[in-house]
CSV table of C-alpha atoms in Angstrom, one decimal:
chain,number,residue,atom,x,y,z
A,880,UNK,CA,44.6,-61.9,69.0
A,881,UNK,CA,44.3,-63.8,66.1
A,882,UNK,CA,41.2,-66.0,65.4
A,883,UNK,CA,42.2,-70.0,64.7
A,884,UNK,CA,39.8,-72.4,62.8
A,885,UNK,CA,38.8,-75.5,63.4
A,886,UNK,CA,37.7,-78.4,61.6
A,887,UNK,CA,35.3,-79.5,64.8
A,888,UNK,CA,32.8,-77.8,66.9
A,889,UNK,CA,34.4,-79.1,69.9
A,890,UNK,CA,37.5,-78.5,69.8
A,891,UNK,CA,36.9,-74.9,69.7
A,892,UNK,CA,34.2,-75.4,73.0
A,893,UNK,CA,37.3,-76.8,74.7
A,894,UNK,CA,39.8,-74.5,74.1
A,895,UNK,CA,37.7,-71.6,74.9
A,896,UNK,CA,38.6,-72.8,78.6
A,897,UNK,CA,42.3,-72.7,78.1
A,898,UNK,CA,44.6,-69.7,79.0
A,899,UNK,CA,48.3,-70.5,79.3
A,900,UNK,CA,51.6,-68.4,79.5
A,901,UNK,CA,53.7,-71.6,78.1
A,902,UNK,CA,55.5,-74.1,80.7
A,903,UNK,CA,58.8,-74.8,80.0
A,904,UNK,CA,61.7,-77.7,80.2
A,905,UNK,CA,62.3,-77.7,83.5
A,906,UNK,CA,58.4,-79.0,84.1
A,907,UNK,CA,58.7,-82.7,83.2
A,908,UNK,CA,55.0,-83.6,83.1
A,909,UNK,CA,53.5,-80.9,81.1
A,910,UNK,CA,52.0,-84.0,78.7
A,911,UNK,CA,51.3,-87.3,80.0
A,912,UNK,CA,52.3,-89.6,77.4
A,913,UNK,CA,50.1,-92.7,76.7
A,914,UNK,CA,46.0,-93.3,76.2
A,915,UNK,CA,45.3,-95.6,79.4
A,916,UNK,CA,48.0,-93.6,81.6
A,917,UNK,CA,46.4,-90.1,80.4
A,918,UNK,CA,43.5,-91.1,81.4
A,919,UNK,CA,45.0,-92.3,85.1
A,920,UNK,CA,46.8,-89.1,85.4
A,921,UNK,CA,50.6,-90.7,84.0
A,922,UNK,CA,50.5,-93.6,87.2
A,923,UNK,CA,51.5,-96.0,85.2
A,924,UNK,CA,54.8,-97.0,86.1
A,925,UNK,CA,53.4,-100.5,87.9
A,926,UNK,CA,51.3,-101.4,85.2
A,927,UNK,CA,53.0,-100.4,82.1
A,928,UNK,CA,51.6,-102.9,80.0
A,929,UNK,CA,50.2,-101.4,76.5
A,930,UNK,CA,52.5,-100.8,73.8
A,931,UNK,CA,53.2,-97.2,74.4
A,932,UNK,CA,54.5,-98.4,78.5
A,933,UNK,CA,57.8,-98.1,78.0
A,934,UNK,CA,57.8,-94.5,78.2
A,935,UNK,CA,57.2,-95.6,82.1
A,936,UNK,CA,58.6,-98.8,82.5
A,937,UNK,CA,60.1,-100.8,80.1
A,938,UNK,CA,59.5,-104.1,81.6
A,939,UNK,CA,55.8,-103.8,81.1
A,940,UNK,CA,55.9,-104.7,77.8
A,941,UNK,CA,57.0,-108.1,78.6
A,942,UNK,CA,53.0,-108.2,79.7
A,943,UNK,CA,51.2,-107.5,76.3
A,944,UNK,CA,49.2,-110.1,75.6
A,945,UNK,CA,49.8,-110.4,72.1
A,946,UNK,CA,51.6,-108.6,69.3
A,947,UNK,CA,50.3,-105.4,69.4
A,948,UNK,CA,50.4,-101.6,67.9
A,949,UNK,CA,49.4,-98.8,69.7
A,950,UNK,CA,48.9,-95.2,67.8
A,951,UNK,CA,47.5,-92.3,69.2
A,952,UNK,CA,45.1,-91.4,66.8
A,953,UNK,CA,44.5,-87.9,68.4
A,954,UNK,CA,41.8,-84.6,67.4
A,955,UNK,CA,43.0,-81.5,69.6
A,956,UNK,CA,42.1,-78.0,70.5
A,957,UNK,CA,43.0,-74.8,71.1
A,958,UNK,CA,46.4,-73.6,73.0
A,959,UNK,CA,46.0,-69.7,74.0
A,960,UNK,CA,49.4,-68.9,75.9
A,961,UNK,CA,49.7,-65.2,78.1
A,962,UNK,CA,51.8,-63.7,79.8
A,963,UNK,CA,51.1,-61.1,82.1
A,964,UNK,CA,53.8,-58.8,82.0
A,965,UNK,CA,55.5,-60.0,79.6
A,966,UNK,CA,57.4,-56.2,78.0
A,967,UNK,CA,58.0,-53.6,79.2
A,968,UNK,CA,58.5,-50.5,76.0
A,969,UNK,CA,60.7,-47.2,77.3
A,970,UNK,CA,57.6,-44.9,75.8
A,971,UNK,CA,54.9,-46.4,78.5
A,972,UNK,CA,54.7,-46.1,81.8
A,973,UNK,CA,53.1,-49.9,82.4
A,974,UNK,CA,54.4,-53.5,80.8
A,975,UNK,CA,52.0,-54.9,79.0
A,976,UNK,CA,50.5,-58.7,78.4
A,977,UNK,CA,51.7,-61.0,75.7
A,978,UNK,CA,48.7,-63.2,73.9
A,979,UNK,CA,49.2,-66.3,71.9
A,980,UNK,CA,46.4,-68.4,70.1
A,981,UNK,CA,47.7,-71.7,68.4
A,982,UNK,CA,46.3,-74.9,67.2
A,983,UNK,CA,47.6,-77.5,69.5
A,984,UNK,CA,50.5,-79.3,68.4
A,985,UNK,CA,50.6,-82.3,70.9
A,986,UNK,CA,52.6,-85.2,72.0
A,987,UNK,CA,51.6,-88.1,69.8
A,988,UNK,CA,52.6,-92.0,69.7
A,989,UNK,CA,53.6,-94.8,67.6
A,990,UNK,CA,55.1,-98.2,69.2
A,991,UNK,CA,54.8,-101.3,68.2
A,992,UNK,CA,55.8,-104.7,70.3
A,993,UNK,CA,56.2,-108.3,68.9
A,994,UNK,CA,55.4,-110.9,71.3
A,995,UNK,CA,57.6,-114.7,70.8
A,996,UNK,CA,59.3,-117.7,73.0
A,997,UNK,CA,57.9,-119.9,75.5
A,998,UNK,CA,54.4,-119.2,76.5
A,999,UNK,CA,53.9,-119.1,80.2
A,1000,UNK,CA,51.0,-120.5,82.2
A,1001,UNK,CA,48.6,-117.8,81.1
A,1002,UNK,CA,49.8,-117.7,77.5
A,1003,UNK,CA,51.9,-114.8,77.4
A,1004,UNK,CA,54.8,-115.1,75.9
A,1005,UNK,CA,58.0,-114.5,77.5
A,1006,UNK,CA,60.1,-112.1,75.5
A,1007,UNK,CA,58.9,-108.6,73.9
A,1008,UNK,CA,61.2,-106.8,71.6
A,1009,UNK,CA,59.4,-103.2,70.6
A,1010,UNK,CA,60.2,-100.1,68.5
A,1011,UNK,CA,59.0,-97.0,70.3
A,1012,UNK,CA,58.6,-93.0,69.2
A,1013,UNK,CA,57.2,-90.5,71.4
A,1014,UNK,CA,56.7,-86.9,71.4
A,1015,UNK,CA,56.8,-86.0,75.1
A,1016,UNK,CA,57.2,-82.0,74.7
A,1017,UNK,CA,56.0,-79.7,72.3
A,1018,UNK,CA,54.9,-75.7,73.0
A,1019,UNK,CA,55.0,-73.0,70.8
A,1020,UNK,CA,54.1,-69.0,71.4
A,1021,UNK,CA,53.2,-66.2,68.9
A,1022,UNK,CA,52.7,-62.9,69.8
A,1023,UNK,CA,52.4,-59.4,67.9
A,1024,UNK,CA,51.6,-56.3,69.7
A,1025,UNK,CA,51.4,-52.9,68.4
A,1026,UNK,CA,51.8,-50.0,71.1
A,1027,UNK,CA,50.9,-46.6,70.8
A,1028,UNK,CA,53.6,-44.9,73.3
A,1029,UNK,CA,54.8,-41.3,73.6
A,1030,UNK,CA,55.2,-39.9,70.6
A,1031,UNK,CA,56.0,-43.2,69.0
A,1032,UNK,CA,54.1,-46.1,67.5
A,1033,UNK,CA,56.1,-49.7,68.3
A,1034,UNK,CA,55.7,-53.2,67.6
A,1035,UNK,CA,56.9,-56.0,69.4
A,1036,UNK,CA,56.1,-59.6,67.9
A,1037,UNK,CA,57.8,-62.8,69.8
A,1038,UNK,CA,58.1,-66.6,67.8
A,1039,UNK,CA,58.9,-68.9,70.1
A,1040,UNK,CA,58.8,-73.4,69.2
A,1041,UNK,CA,60.5,-76.4,71.3
A,1042,UNK,CA,59.4,-79.5,70.1
A,1043,UNK,CA,61.3,-82.9,71.6
A,1044,UNK,CA,61.0,-86.9,70.1
A,1045,UNK,CA,62.2,-89.7,71.5
A,1046,UNK,CA,62.1,-93.0,69.3
A,1047,UNK,CA,64.2,-96.7,69.8
A,1048,UNK,CA,64.3,-100.0,70.3
A,1049,UNK,CA,63.0,-102.3,74.0
A,1050,UNK,CA,63.2,-105.3,75.0
A,1051,UNK,CA,61.7,-106.9,77.7
A,1052,UNK,CA,61.6,-110.6,79.5
A,1053,UNK,CA,59.5,-112.3,81.8
A,1054,UNK,CA,61.9,-114.0,84.3
A,1055,UNK,CA,58.7,-115.4,86.2
A,1056,UNK,CA,55.2,-116.2,85.8
A,1057,UNK,CA,55.3,-112.9,88.9
A,1058,UNK,CA,58.5,-110.8,88.1
A,1059,UNK,CA,59.6,-109.1,84.1
A,1060,UNK,CA,62.5,-106.7,83.6
A,1061,UNK,CA,63.0,-104.7,80.2
A,1062,UNK,CA,66.1,-102.5,79.1
A,1063,UNK,CA,65.2,-99.0,76.5
A,1064,UNK,CA,67.5,-97.8,74.5
A,1065,UNK,CA,66.6,-93.5,72.6
A,1066,UNK,CA,66.9,-91.2,70.9
A,1067,UNK,CA,66.5,-88.3,71.6
A,1068,UNK,CA,66.3,-84.5,69.2
A,1069,UNK,CA,65.4,-82.0,70.2
A,1070,UNK,CA,64.6,-78.6,67.8
A,1071,UNK,CA,64.4,-75.3,69.8
A,1072,UNK,CA,63.7,-72.1,67.1
A,1073,UNK,CA,63.1,-68.2,68.5
A,1074,UNK,CA,62.5,-65.1,67.2
A,1075,UNK,CA,62.1,-61.4,68.8
A,1076,UNK,CA,61.7,-58.7,66.5
A,1077,UNK,CA,60.9,-55.1,68.2
A,1078,UNK,CA,60.2,-52.0,65.3
A,1079,UNK,CA,59.6,-48.3,66.4
A,1080,UNK,CA,58.6,-44.9,64.5
A,1081,UNK,CA,59.4,-42.5,66.2
A,1082,UNK,CA,57.7,-38.3,65.4
A,1083,UNK,CA,59.6,-36.3,64.0
A,1084,UNK,CA,61.0,-33.0,65.7
A,1085,UNK,CA,60.5,-31.5,62.7
A,1086,UNK,CA,57.4,-32.2,61.3
A,1087,UNK,CA,55.1,-34.8,62.9
A,1088,UNK,CA,53.8,-35.8,59.6
A,1089,UNK,CA,57.1,-37.4,58.4
A,1090,UNK,CA,58.0,-40.6,59.6
A,1091,UNK,CA,60.7,-39.8,61.9
A,1092,UNK,CA,63.3,-41.9,63.1
A,1093,UNK,CA,62.6,-45.5,62.6
A,1094,UNK,CA,64.5,-48.1,64.8
A,1095,UNK,CA,64.4,-52.6,63.4
A,1096,UNK,CA,66.2,-54.7,66.0
A,1097,UNK,CA,65.5,-58.6,65.4
A,1098,UNK,CA,66.8,-61.2,67.3
A,1099,UNK,CA,67.3,-65.3,66.7
A,1100,UNK,CA,68.0,-67.8,69.0
A,1101,UNK,CA,67.5,-72.1,67.7
A,1102,UNK,CA,69.5,-74.7,67.4
A,1103,UNK,CA,69.3,-78.4,67.6
A,1104,UNK,CA,71.1,-81.6,69.3
A,1105,UNK,CA,70.6,-85.5,68.9
A,1106,UNK,CA,71.3,-86.8,72.2
A,1107,UNK,CA,71.4,-90.7,73.6
A,1108,UNK,CA,69.8,-92.2,77.2
A,1109,UNK,CA,69.5,-95.7,78.1
A,1110,UNK,CA,67.2,-96.9,80.1
A,1111,UNK,CA,66.2,-100.2,82.8
A,1112,UNK,CA,62.7,-101.4,84.6
A,1113,UNK,CA,61.2,-104.1,86.7
A,1114,UNK,CA,57.8,-105.0,87.9
A,1115,UNK,CA,56.5,-107.1,90.4
A,1116,UNK,CA,53.0,-108.7,90.6
A,1117,UNK,CA,53.3,-109.3,94.3
A,1118,UNK,CA,49.9,-110.9,94.2
A,1119,UNK,CA,46.7,-111.5,91.6
A,1120,UNK,CA,46.1,-107.9,92.4
A,1121,UNK,CA,49.3,-105.7,94.0
A,1122,UNK,CA,51.6,-105.1,91.2
A,1123,UNK,CA,55.0,-102.9,91.6
A,1124,UNK,CA,57.3,-100.8,89.3
A,1125,UNK,CA,60.1,-99.2,89.7
A,1126,UNK,CA,62.7,-98.1,86.3
A,1127,UNK,CA,65.4,-95.6,85.8
A,1128,UNK,CA,67.1,-93.4,83.4
A,1129,UNK,CA,70.7,-92.1,82.7
A,1130,UNK,CA,72.2,-89.5,81.7
A,1131,UNK,CA,72.1,-88.4,78.0
A,1132,UNK,CA,74.8,-88.4,76.5
A,1133,UNK,CA,75.6,-85.8,73.0
A,1134,UNK,CA,75.4,-86.7,69.8
A,1135,UNK,CA,75.5,-83.9,67.3
A,1136,UNK,CA,73.8,-80.6,67.3
A,1137,UNK,CA,74.7,-77.0,65.4
A,1138,UNK,CA,73.3,-73.3,66.5
A,1139,UNK,CA,72.8,-70.2,65.5
A,1140,UNK,CA,72.8,-66.6,66.5
A,1141,UNK,CA,71.9,-63.9,64.8
A,1142,UNK,CA,71.2,-59.8,65.2
A,1143,UNK,CA,70.0,-57.7,63.2
A,1144,UNK,CA,69.9,-53.7,63.6
A,1145,UNK,CA,68.5,-50.9,60.7
A,1146,UNK,CA,68.4,-47.7,61.9
A,1147,UNK,CA,66.4,-45.1,59.7
A,1148,UNK,CA,66.7,-41.3,59.8
A,1149,UNK,CA,63.8,-38.9,58.7
A,1150,UNK,CA,65.9,-35.7,58.0
A,1151,UNK,CA,69.0,-37.5,56.8
A,1152,UNK,CA,69.1,-40.4,53.7
A,1153,UNK,CA,71.4,-42.8,55.2
A,1154,UNK,CA,70.3,-45.8,56.2
A,1155,UNK,CA,72.4,-47.9,59.3
A,1156,UNK,CA,72.2,-51.8,59.0
A,1157,UNK,CA,74.3,-54.1,60.7
A,1158,UNK,CA,73.8,-58.2,60.4
A,1159,UNK,CA,75.6,-60.4,63.0
A,1160,UNK,CA,75.1,-63.7,62.0
A,1161,UNK,CA,76.9,-67.1,63.4
A,1162,UNK,CA,76.1,-70.7,62.7
A,1163,UNK,CA,77.4,-73.9,63.3
A,1164,UNK,CA,78.2,-73.6,66.8
A,1165,UNK,CA,78.2,-76.2,69.5
A,1166,UNK,CA,74.8,-77.1,71.3
A,1167,UNK,CA,74.2,-79.5,74.4
A,1168,UNK,CA,70.7,-80.7,75.9
A,1169,UNK,CA,71.2,-81.8,78.8
A,1170,UNK,CA,68.7,-84.6,80.2
A,1171,UNK,CA,69.7,-85.8,83.6
A,1172,UNK,CA,69.0,-88.7,85.7
A,1173,UNK,CA,65.4,-89.6,86.4
A,1174,UNK,CA,63.9,-92.5,88.6
A,1175,UNK,CA,60.2,-93.5,88.8
A,1176,UNK,CA,58.6,-95.8,90.9
A,1177,UNK,CA,54.6,-97.4,91.3
A,1178,UNK,CA,52.3,-99.1,92.8
A,1179,UNK,CA,48.9,-100.7,91.8
A,1180,UNK,CA,45.6,-102.7,93.0
A,1181,UNK,CA,43.8,-104.4,91.1
A,1182,UNK,CA,40.4,-106.3,90.5
A,1183,UNK,CA,41.0,-107.4,86.3
A,1184,UNK,CA,37.7,-106.3,83.9
A,1185,UNK,CA,36.2,-104.2,86.9
A,1186,UNK,CA,38.3,-101.4,88.7
A,1187,UNK,CA,41.9,-100.4,90.1
A,1188,UNK,CA,44.2,-97.6,91.5
A,1189,UNK,CA,47.7,-97.0,91.0
A,1190,UNK,CA,50.3,-94.1,92.2
A,1191,UNK,CA,53.5,-93.1,90.9
A,1192,UNK,CA,56.7,-91.2,92.6
A,1193,UNK,CA,58.9,-89.9,90.0
A,1194,UNK,CA,62.7,-88.0,90.6
A,1195,UNK,CA,64.9,-85.9,88.1
A,1196,UNK,CA,68.1,-84.9,88.7
A,1197,UNK,CA,70.1,-81.6,88.6
A,1198,UNK,CA,71.7,-80.4,85.7
A,1199,UNK,CA,73.8,-77.2,84.4
A,1200,UNK,CA,74.3,-76.3,80.5
A,1201,UNK,CA,74.5,-73.8,77.8
A,1202,UNK,CA,72.0,-75.0,75.2
A,1203,UNK,CA,74.5,-73.4,72.6
A,1204,UNK,CA,78.1,-72.9,73.6
A,1205,UNK,CA,79.5,-69.4,72.8
A,1206,UNK,CA,83.2,-68.9,71.8
A,1207,UNK,CA,85.1,-66.3,73.6
A,1208,UNK,CA,85.5,-64.4,70.3
A,1209,UNK,CA,82.1,-64.3,69.5
A,1210,UNK,CA,80.7,-60.6,68.6
A,1211,UNK,CA,79.1,-59.8,71.9
A,1212,UNK,CA,76.3,-58.2,70.0
A,1213,UNK,CA,75.6,-61.2,68.1
A,1214,UNK,CA,75.0,-62.8,72.2
A,1215,UNK,CA,71.0,-62.6,71.9
A,1216,UNK,CA,69.6,-61.1,75.1
A,1217,UNK,CA,66.6,-62.8,75.1
A,1218,UNK,CA,68.1,-66.2,74.3
A,1219,UNK,CA,69.1,-68.4,77.4
A,1220,UNK,CA,71.9,-68.9,77.8
A,1221,UNK,CA,72.2,-71.1,81.0
A,1222,UNK,CA,69.8,-73.9,81.7
A,1223,UNK,CA,69.7,-74.5,85.4
A,1224,UNK,CA,67.7,-77.9,86.9
A,1225,UNK,CA,68.0,-78.3,90.2
A,1226,UNK,CA,66.3,-82.2,91.7
A,1227,UNK,CA,62.7,-81.9,91.3
A,1228,UNK,CA,59.9,-84.7,92.8
A,1229,UNK,CA,56.7,-85.4,91.3
A,1230,UNK,CA,53.7,-87.7,91.9
A,1231,UNK,CA,50.7,-89.1,89.9
A,1232,UNK,CA,47.4,-90.4,91.3
A,1233,UNK,CA,44.7,-92.5,88.6
A,1234,UNK,CA,41.8,-95.2,88.7
A,1235,UNK,CA,39.9,-97.0,86.7
A,1236,UNK,CA,36.3,-98.4,86.5
A,1237,UNK,CA,34.7,-100.3,84.2
A,1238,UNK,CA,30.9,-99.7,83.8
A,1239,UNK,CA,28.9,-102.9,82.6
A,1240,UNK,CA,32.0,-104.5,81.7
A,1241,UNK,CA,33.1,-102.7,78.5
A,1242,UNK,CA,32.9,-99.3,79.6
A,1243,UNK,CA,36.3,-97.5,81.3
A,1244,UNK,CA,35.8,-94.4,83.0
A,1245,UNK,CA,39.1,-93.3,84.2
A,1246,UNK,CA,40.3,-89.9,86.5
A,1247,UNK,CA,43.6,-89.1,87.5
A,1248,UNK,CA,46.1,-86.2,89.3
A,1249,UNK,CA,49.4,-85.2,89.4
A,1250,UNK,CA,52.1,-82.4,90.2
A,1251,UNK,CA,54.6,-80.9,88.0
A,1252,UNK,CA,56.4,-78.7,89.9
A,1253,UNK,CA,59.1,-77.0,88.2
A,1254,UNK,CA,62.9,-77.5,88.2
A,1255,UNK,CA,63.7,-74.6,87.6
A,1256,UNK,CA,65.4,-72.3,90.6
A,1257,UNK,CA,63.8,-69.4,92.1
A,1258,UNK,CA,63.3,-66.5,90.1
A,1259,UNK,CA,66.3,-63.3,91.2
A,1260,UNK,CA,65.5,-60.0,92.1
A,1261,UNK,CA,68.0,-58.9,89.5
A,1262,UNK,CA,68.8,-60.9,87.0
A,1263,UNK,CA,72.8,-60.9,85.5
A,1264,UNK,CA,70.8,-62.6,82.1
A,1265,UNK,CA,67.4,-64.0,81.5
A,1266,UNK,CA,66.3,-67.8,83.2
A,1267,UNK,CA,63.7,-70.2,82.7
A,1268,UNK,CA,60.6,-69.6,84.2
A,1269,UNK,CA,59.6,-71.0,88.2
A,1270,UNK,CA,55.8,-72.2,87.7
A,1271,UNK,CA,54.9,-75.4,89.8
A,1272,UNK,CA,51.9,-77.0,88.3
A,1273,UNK,CA,49.2,-79.3,89.2
A,1274,UNK,CA,46.4,-81.7,86.7
A,1275,UNK,CA,43.8,-83.6,86.1
A,1276,UNK,CA,43.0,-86.0,83.9
A,1277,UNK,CA,39.9,-88.0,83.1
A,1278,UNK,CA,38.4,-90.4,80.3
A,1279,UNK,CA,35.7,-93.2,78.9
A,1280,UNK,CA,36.6,-95.7,76.6
A,1281,UNK,CA,34.6,-98.3,74.7
A,1282,UNK,CA,36.1,-101.7,74.3
A,1283,UNK,CA,34.4,-104.1,72.1
A,1284,UNK,CA,36.2,-107.3,70.0
A,1285,UNK,CA,36.9,-104.7,67.4
A,1286,UNK,CA,37.0,-101.4,68.9
A,1287,UNK,CA,38.7,-100.1,71.5
A,1288,UNK,CA,37.8,-96.3,71.6
A,1289,UNK,CA,38.6,-93.9,74.2
A,1290,UNK,CA,38.3,-89.9,74.8
A,1291,UNK,CA,40.3,-87.8,77.3
A,1292,UNK,CA,40.1,-84.5,78.8
A,1293,UNK,CA,43.9,-83.0,80.9
A,1294,UNK,CA,43.3,-79.8,82.8
A,1295,UNK,CA,46.8,-78.2,84.5
A,1296,UNK,CA,47.1,-75.0,86.2
A,1297,UNK,CA,49.7,-73.2,87.7
A,1298,UNK,CA,51.4,-69.7,89.1
A,1299,UNK,CA,55.3,-68.8,89.6
A,1300,UNK,CA,57.2,-66.0,88.4
A,1301,UNK,CA,58.7,-65.6,85.2
A,1302,UNK,CA,61.3,-63.0,83.9
A,1303,UNK,CA,60.2,-59.6,81.4
A,1304,UNK,CA,62.2,-57.2,78.9
A,1305,UNK,CA,62.3,-54.0,80.3
A,1306,UNK,CA,63.2,-51.3,76.8
A,1307,UNK,CA,63.3,-48.8,79.5
A,1308,UNK,CA,65.9,-50.4,82.2
A,1309,UNK,CA,68.0,-52.6,79.1
A,1310,UNK,CA,67.3,-55.4,81.7
A,1311,UNK,CA,64.9,-58.6,82.6
A,1312,UNK,CA,62.5,-58.0,85.3
A,1313,UNK,CA,61.7,-60.4,87.7
A,1314,UNK,CA,57.3,-60.8,87.0
A,1315,UNK,CA,54.0,-62.7,88.2
A,1316,UNK,CA,53.0,-65.8,85.7
A,1317,UNK,CA,49.9,-68.4,85.5
A,1318,UNK,CA,49.8,-71.2,84.0
A,1319,UNK,CA,46.7,-73.0,82.9
A,1320,UNK,CA,46.5,-75.8,79.8
A,1321,UNK,CA,43.6,-78.0,78.4
A,1322,UNK,CA,43.8,-80.3,76.1
A,1323,UNK,CA,41.9,-83.8,74.5
A,1324,UNK,CA,42.5,-86.6,72.4
A,1325,UNK,CA,40.2,-89.6,70.6
A,1326,UNK,CA,42.0,-92.9,70.2
A,1327,UNK,CA,40.5,-95.7,68.6
A,1328,UNK,CA,40.5,-99.0,66.8
A,1329,UNK,CA,42.7,-99.7,68.7
A,1330,UNK,CA,42.1,-103.9,68.4
A,1331,UNK,CA,42.0,-103.4,64.5
A,1332,UNK,CA,45.6,-102.1,65.1
A,1333,UNK,CA,46.8,-104.8,66.8
A,1334,UNK,CA,45.5,-107.2,63.8
A,1335,UNK,CA,47.7,-105.4,61.8
A,1336,UNK,CA,50.6,-105.2,64.0
A,1337,UNK,CA,50.3,-109.4,63.8
A,1338,UNK,CA,50.3,-109.5,60.0
A,1339,UNK,CA,53.0,-107.0,60.0
A,1340,UNK,CA,55.4,-109.4,62.5
A,1341,UNK,CA,54.4,-112.4,60.4
A,1342,UNK,CA,51.3,-114.5,62.8
A,1343,UNK,CA,47.4,-115.1,62.2
A,1344,UNK,CA,44.9,-115.3,65.0
A,1345,UNK,CA,43.1,-119.0,65.0
A,1346,UNK,CA,45.3,-120.2,62.5
A,1347,UNK,CA,43.9,-123.7,61.4
A,1348,UNK,CA,46.9,-126.6,61.4
A,1349,UNK,CA,47.5,-127.6,58.2
A,1350,UNK,CA,46.1,-130.7,56.8
A,1351,UNK,CA,48.6,-134.0,56.3
A,1352,UNK,CA,49.5,-134.1,53.3
A,1353,UNK,CA,47.5,-136.7,51.2
A,1354,UNK,CA,49.7,-140.1,50.4
A,1355,UNK,CA,50.3,-141.0,46.5
A,1356,UNK,CA,48.1,-143.9,45.6
A,1357,UNK,CA,49.8,-147.6,44.9
A,1358,UNK,CA,49.8,-148.4,41.6
């Protein structure tokens, strides 16, 4: 396993506890978006009252007190991935594990909210518009194993990456002092790049000291998809303490995308100068990334400036799609075996709970918990093709902050874990076989100077805090 260097010793210390098998896009809560929401375990639908809240409930932006800018200024640790029995060579008796060690590239958030219009009794403007950018999903896996088998030397390499980014405008309106509504439109772009390479050298039957039959196989599947979807939400403050929130997102509409499938096989023989090289590549293939409809509902009870508790339930609908649409006339060998040809998602429900308590009035301490159940179907004993792993996960979060007139600094940690079943390729049987797998993930974030960012946002929006009234012009002096 490669050694990774970090600029901060703290990152290394925290990352040492992470040993994961990468989750997949059938788990909808791999990462919690937003600094305060993260500390609350994602229980933020009934609040959503900061610039990152549009991810949970666009109506919450109407409660943002002033024009503000939210940015995740973060330092991250290391992700370590482990796929138990992830590959079964033909020349050894037992499957081998695949491990990966990566500098974590985890979600960031940038959101700007502009308040305007009539102010209600609490001094908060009725209207809010915003522009938000989120990275709700990002993962990578890189493994490199050398295997000494019966009469052979094999090297097996896996490189997989998957990232999604959302960006779009939001509008929120306070219909009454206690009821707010909001709408949002998001453009989502997802990129997936997967590469698998196997090189094996067999000992020569004529002379063991000579390089013998060599086989090199490389499969590549990569695609990108741009999609549009909408969202709407409402927040109702039943009293000064109780808040209720609900939001819905539409299924995604495909806008554009392109995919590529490639297969290369090279064979060389020790007793012959003949080299066999057979590449097959297909580019510009049609792609799909169907994001299903979703909904969230939340409740929160708070004593402002002292403490609060909150809870959420979320649901995502079913979806079935082919990330790369393979034409009927495509050469069969170009249909990469390791590529997930059909993604199947079932309806799934998840929960979030969290709490916040202020120490001495300026140190917020937060803690939360959440589920991250997989929407993938149960793994079959004898699959016809590769499918996504089914891993049900659970998570806990905590954060501590320091809030003054100039700074709003937070430090938070998330740990999630789970187990399930994945598919592993067997070179011996030339098919996928189910294998148990476990996932564990630790990451952390640091944010700071949010109040200063708010002032920057006001200057961008052309506002000034505490601007004194203009002095009346001096009348002209008479003759």
